[in-house]
Amino acid sequence: VMRRNPFGMDICCRKGSRSPLQELYNPTQVSLSSTAILHQIRRDQVTDTCRANSVSSRKRRVLTPNDLKHLVVDEDHEMIYCYVPKVACTNWKRVMMVLTGRGKYSDPMEIPANEAHVSSNLKTLNQYSIPEINHRLKNYMKFLFVREPFERLVSAYRNKFTQKYNTSFHKRYGTKIVRRQRKNATQEALRKGDDVKFEEFVAYLIDPHTQREEPFNEHWQTVYSLCHPCHIHYDLIGKYETLEEDSNYILQLAGVGSYLKFPTYAKSTRTTDEMTTEFFQNISSEHQTQLYEVYKLDFLMFNYSVPSYLKME
């Protein structure tokens, strides 16, 4: 699908042409305007939820540079992408490396996954001065991608706790979860932490002690806390469920849609709705209710209904 850009370096520097932000709010192409309406509805949903939950009340806290470390900046196309783990963020980081690499990369899928996660390969908003941050937040097109919260949670659990190679997660979180949530745990389980059950993971997430101890790991942190949608006005909210269309729409707005397409792959191991339903079978209704409370703002803000398999109290 990818064709190499014949102009070499020129793909980056779109000075003189319209910015993605202008193209989004005043589309010149008819094909872009119907999609713009959909994204307006998504934006309004976020605004309404923030208002209803008075998250953006007058005493709202000021964002610190630490709050901005998930916001990847593309200077050449004037875009900011807030990455959310388990929502196609590896592929989006690859695409951002193509967009910001000034000709160094042309095919996102040629970039190894671990390369995409090396922090020095992409510039994040917390690396700028306060005036530079404010300028970019005001003038660049900001977007993020979201996913049904419990599907994302099961995806994170499967990836981090059921794969043998994720020993750092087993050591850092698995041992802690087993120690707290498992009665009569064996010495081996306490040492390795590599056999955490989903029920134990859920019990750990809803445990008030966990919330007080440290922020959640980014793989199960809420989108609300990672990207601060009540403090930062996102112009586009892409959804995992419509990943291809939403991603290619963004690339079109950036003026690169003719030679850069979002990588699609049919991953057979992908976490589905059916799979998520299965994982929740053994979770008590009390724990389901508490877990929903933790992720409630993500459900409301991004218009995901309460899953039909939940038996909440």
Coordinates of C-alpha atoms in Angstrom, one line a residue:
V1 CA 0.0 0.0 0.0
M2 CA 2.8 2.3 0.9
R3 CA 4.6 4.0 -1.9
R4 CA 7.8 5.8 -1.3
N5 CA 7.4 9.5 -1.4
P6 CA 9.1 10.6 -4.6
F7 CA 10.0 14.0 -3.2
G8 CA 12.3 12.6 -0.5
M9 CA 12.5 15.1 2.3
D10 CA 9.7 17.4 1.3
I11 CA 7.1 15.2 2.9
C12 CA 7.7 16.8 6.2
C13 CA 7.6 20.5 5.7
R14 CA 4.1 21.6 4.8
K15 CA 4.7 25.3 5.4
G16 CA 2.4 27.5 3.3
S17 CA -0.4 24.9 3.1
R18 CA -3.3 24.8 5.4
S19 CA -2.7 23.3 8.9
P20 CA -4.6 20.1 9.9
L21 CA -6.5 22.3 12.4
Q22 CA -7.8 24.6 9.6
E23 CA -8.7 21.6 7.4
L24 CA -10.6 20.1 10.3
Y25 CA -12.8 23.1 11.2
N26 CA -13.1 24.5 7.7
P27 CA -12.8 21.5 5.4
T28 CA -12.0 22.3 1.7
Q29 CA -12.9 18.7 0.7
V30 CA -16.6 17.6 0.9
S31 CA -15.4 14.1 1.8
L32 CA -13.9 15.4 5.0
S33 CA -16.9 17.4 6.2
S34 CA -19.3 14.6 7.0
T35 CA -16.6 13.0 9.2
A36 CA -16.1 16.3 10.8
I37 CA -19.6 16.2 12.1
L38 CA -19.0 12.8 13.8
H39 CA -16.0 14.2 15.5
Q40 CA -17.9 17.3 16.7
I41 CA -20.4 14.9 18.4
R42 CA -17.6 13.1 20.1
R43 CA -16.0 16.4 21.2
D44 CA -19.4 17.6 22.6
Q45 CA -19.7 14.3 24.6
V46 CA -16.4 14.9 26.3
T47 CA -17.3 18.6 27.1
D48 CA -20.7 17.6 28.5
T49 CA -19.2 14.8 30.7
C50 CA -16.5 17.1 32.0
R51 CA -19.1 19.7 32.9
A52 CA -21.6 17.2 34.4
N53 CA -18.9 15.8 36.6
S54 CA -17.6 19.3 37.4
V55 CA -14.1 18.1 36.5
S56 CA -13.5 21.4 34.8
S57 CA -14.7 23.4 37.8
R58 CA -13.1 26.7 38.6
K59 CA -10.6 25.2 41.1
R60 CA -9.3 22.8 38.4
R61 CA -5.7 21.9 39.0
V62 CA -3.0 23.2 36.7
L63 CA -1.4 20.7 34.5
T64 CA 2.3 20.0 35.3
P65 CA 5.0 18.9 32.7
N66 CA 4.6 15.4 34.1
D67 CA 1.0 15.4 32.9
L68 CA 2.1 16.0 29.4
K69 CA 4.5 13.1 28.9
H70 CA 2.0 11.1 26.8
L71 CA 1.5 13.9 24.3
V72 CA 3.7 13.3 21.2
V73 CA 4.5 16.4 19.1
D74 CA 4.8 16.5 15.3
E75 CA 6.2 19.9 14.5
D76 CA 6.1 19.6 10.8
H77 CA 2.4 18.8 10.5
E78 CA 1.4 20.7 13.6
M79 CA -0.2 17.8 15.4
I80 CA -0.2 16.5 19.0
Y81 CA -1.1 12.8 19.7
C82 CA -1.8 11.6 23.2
Y83 CA -1.0 7.9 23.2
V84 CA -3.0 5.4 25.3
P85 CA -1.5 2.0 25.8
K86 CA -3.5 -0.9 24.4
V87 CA -5.3 1.4 21.9
A88 CA -3.1 0.8 18.8
C89 CA -0.4 3.1 20.3
T90 CA 2.5 1.1 18.9
N91 CA 1.3 1.7 15.3
W92 CA 0.4 5.3 16.0
K93 CA 3.9 5.9 17.4
R94 CA 5.3 4.2 14.2
V95 CA 3.3 6.6 12.1
M96 CA 4.5 9.6 14.2
M97 CA 8.1 8.4 13.6
V98 CA 7.4 8.4 9.8
L99 CA 5.8 11.9 10.1
T100 CA 8.6 13.4 12.2
G101 CA 11.5 11.5 10.8
R102 CA 12.1 13.8 7.9
G103 CA 12.5 11.1 5.3
K104 CA 14.3 8.7 7.6
Y105 CA 11.4 6.2 7.6
S106 CA 8.7 5.7 4.9
D107 CA 6.9 2.5 6.0
P108 CA 5.6 2.4 9.6
M109 CA 5.7 -1.4 9.6
E110 CA 9.4 -1.4 8.9
I111 CA 9.9 0.1 12.4
P112 CA 10.3 -2.6 15.0
A113 CA 7.7 -2.4 17.8
N114 CA 10.4 -1.9 20.5
E115 CA 11.9 1.0 18.5
A116 CA 8.5 2.8 18.6
H117 CA 8.6 2.8 22.4
V118 CA 12.1 4.2 22.8
S119 CA 11.3 7.6 24.2
S120 CA 14.1 9.5 22.5
N121 CA 12.6 8.6 19.1
L122 CA 9.6 11.0 19.6
K123 CA 9.4 14.4 21.2
T124 CA 6.8 14.9 23.9
L125 CA 5.1 18.1 25.0
N126 CA 6.7 18.1 28.5
Q127 CA 10.1 18.7 26.8
Y128 CA 9.1 22.3 25.9
S129 CA 9.0 25.5 27.8
I130 CA 5.7 26.8 29.2
P131 CA 5.1 29.4 26.5
E132 CA 6.0 26.8 23.8
I133 CA 3.6 24.3 25.4
N134 CA 0.8 26.9 25.4
H135 CA 1.5 27.9 21.8
R136 CA 1.3 24.3 20.6
L137 CA -1.8 23.4 22.7
K138 CA -3.5 26.4 21.1
N139 CA -2.4 26.0 17.5
Y140 CA -1.8 22.3 16.8
M141 CA -4.4 19.7 16.1
K142 CA -4.7 17.4 19.1
F143 CA -6.0 13.9 18.9
L144 CA -6.2 10.7 20.9
F145 CA -7.6 7.2 20.4
V146 CA -9.9 5.4 22.9
R147 CA -11.3 1.9 23.4
E148 CA -14.1 0.3 25.3
P149 CA -12.6 0.5 28.9
F150 CA -13.0 -3.1 30.0
E151 CA -11.9 -4.5 26.7
R152 CA -8.7 -2.4 27.0
L153 CA -8.3 -3.6 30.6
V154 CA -8.6 -7.3 29.6
S155 CA -6.1 -6.6 26.8
A156 CA -3.6 -5.1 29.3
Y157 CA -4.1 -8.0 31.7
R158 CA -3.6 -10.6 28.9
N159 CA -0.5 -8.9 27.6
K160 CA 1.2 -8.1 30.9
F161 CA 0.2 -11.1 33.1
T162 CA -0.3 -14.1 30.9
Q163 CA 2.7 -13.7 28.6
K164 CA 5.8 -15.5 30.1
Y165 CA 8.2 -12.9 28.6
N166 CA 6.8 -10.0 30.7
T167 CA 9.0 -10.8 33.7
S168 CA 9.4 -7.1 34.6
F169 CA 5.7 -6.7 35.1
H170 CA 5.4 -10.0 37.0
K171 CA 8.2 -8.8 39.4
R172 CA 7.0 -5.3 39.8
Y173 CA 3.2 -5.8 39.9
G174 CA 2.5 -9.6 39.9
T175 CA 4.4 -10.2 43.2
K176 CA 2.6 -7.3 44.8
I177 CA -0.8 -8.5 43.6
V178 CA -0.2 -12.1 44.8
R179 CA 1.0 -10.9 48.1
R180 CA -2.0 -8.8 48.7
Q181 CA -4.8 -10.7 47.1
R182 CA -4.0 -14.4 47.5
K183 CA -4.4 -16.3 50.7
N184 CA -1.9 -19.0 51.3
A185 CA 0.2 -18.1 48.3
T186 CA 3.2 -20.4 47.6
Q187 CA 6.7 -19.1 48.0
E188 CA 7.2 -19.5 44.3
A189 CA 4.2 -17.4 43.4
L190 CA 5.3 -14.7 45.8
R191 CA 8.7 -14.7 44.2
K192 CA 7.8 -14.9 40.6
G193 CA 4.3 -13.2 40.4
D194 CA 3.8 -14.8 37.0
D195 CA 0.4 -16.5 37.6
V196 CA -1.9 -13.5 38.6
K197 CA -5.6 -14.4 38.0
F198 CA -7.9 -11.8 36.5
E199 CA -10.0 -11.8 39.7
E200 CA -6.8 -10.9 41.7
F201 CA -5.9 -8.1 39.2
V202 CA -9.4 -6.6 39.6
A203 CA -9.2 -6.8 43.4
Y204 CA -5.9 -5.0 43.2
L205 CA -7.3 -2.2 41.0
I206 CA -10.3 -1.5 43.3
D207 CA -8.3 -1.8 46.5
P208 CA -8.1 1.8 48.0
H209 CA -4.6 1.0 49.1
T210 CA -3.5 0.7 45.5
Q211 CA -5.0 4.0 44.6
R212 CA -3.2 5.7 47.5
E213 CA 0.1 4.1 46.9
E214 CA 1.0 5.4 43.4
P215 CA -0.7 6.2 40.1
F216 CA -1.9 3.2 38.1
N217 CA 0.6 1.9 35.5
E218 CA -0.1 3.5 32.1
H219 CA -1.4 0.2 30.7
W220 CA -4.4 0.3 33.0
Q221 CA -4.6 3.9 33.8
T222 CA -7.8 5.7 32.7
V223 CA -7.7 7.7 29.5
Y224 CA -9.0 10.6 31.6
S225 CA -5.9 10.6 33.7
L226 CA -3.4 9.9 30.9
C227 CA -4.6 12.5 28.5
H228 CA -6.5 15.0 30.6
P229 CA -9.4 15.6 28.2
C230 CA -11.1 18.0 30.6
H231 CA -8.1 20.3 30.6
I232 CA -6.9 19.8 27.1
H233 CA -9.3 20.3 24.3
Y234 CA -8.9 17.4 21.8
D235 CA -9.9 18.2 18.3
L236 CA -10.3 14.6 17.3
I237 CA -11.2 11.5 19.3
G238 CA -10.5 8.4 17.3
K239 CA -12.0 5.0 18.4
Y240 CA -10.4 1.6 18.4
E241 CA -13.6 0.3 16.9
T242 CA -13.2 2.5 13.8
L243 CA -9.4 2.6 13.9
E244 CA -8.7 2.5 10.2
E245 CA -11.2 5.2 9.2
D246 CA -10.4 7.6 12.0
S247 CA -6.6 7.2 11.5
N248 CA -6.7 7.7 7.8
Y249 CA -9.0 10.7 8.3
I250 CA -6.3 12.3 10.5
L251 CA -3.6 11.5 7.9
Q252 CA -5.8 13.2 5.3
L253 CA -6.2 16.3 7.4
A254 CA -2.4 16.3 7.8
G255 CA -2.1 16.3 4.0
V256 CA -0.2 13.0 3.9
G257 CA -3.1 10.7 3.1
S258 CA -2.0 10.2 -0.5
Y259 CA 1.2 8.3 0.4
L260 CA 0.8 7.3 4.1
K261 CA -1.9 4.9 5.2
F262 CA -2.4 3.6 8.7
P263 CA -1.1 0.1 9.0
T264 CA -3.8 -2.5 9.2
Y265 CA -3.2 -6.0 10.5
A266 CA -5.6 -8.8 11.4
K267 CA -4.3 -9.9 14.7
S268 CA -5.8 -13.1 15.8
T269 CA -4.8 -12.6 19.4
R270 CA -6.8 -9.4 19.7
T271 CA -9.0 -9.0 22.7
T272 CA -12.6 -9.0 21.7
D273 CA -15.9 -8.3 23.3
E274 CA -16.7 -12.0 23.7
M275 CA -13.3 -12.6 25.4
T276 CA -13.9 -9.7 27.8
T277 CA -17.4 -11.1 28.6
E278 CA -15.7 -14.4 29.5
F279 CA -13.1 -12.8 31.8
F280 CA -15.8 -11.0 33.7
Q281 CA -17.8 -14.2 34.4
N282 CA -15.9 -14.9 37.6
I283 CA -15.9 -11.3 38.9
S284 CA -18.4 -10.8 41.7
S285 CA -21.1 -8.2 41.1
E286 CA -19.7 -6.1 44.0
H287 CA -16.3 -6.0 42.4
Q288 CA -17.8 -5.3 39.0
T289 CA -19.6 -2.3 40.4
Q290 CA -16.4 -1.0 42.1
L291 CA -14.4 -1.5 38.9
Y292 CA -17.0 0.3 36.8
E293 CA -16.7 3.3 39.2
V294 CA -12.9 3.4 38.6
Y295 CA -13.4 3.6 34.8
K296 CA -16.8 5.4 34.8
L297 CA -15.5 8.7 33.4
D298 CA -13.9 6.9 30.4
F299 CA -17.2 5.1 29.8
L300 CA -19.3 8.3 29.9
M301 CA -16.8 10.6 28.2
F302 CA -16.3 8.4 25.1
N303 CA -19.8 7.2 24.9
Y304 CA -19.4 3.6 25.8
S305 CA -22.5 2.0 27.3
V306 CA -22.4 -0.2 30.4
P307 CA -21.5 -3.7 29.2
S308 CA -24.5 -6.0 29.0
Y309 CA -22.5 -8.8 30.7
L310 CA -22.1 -6.8 33.9
K311 CA -24.2 -7.8 36.9
M312 CA -23.7 -4.7 38.9
E313 CA -25.2 -4.1 42.4

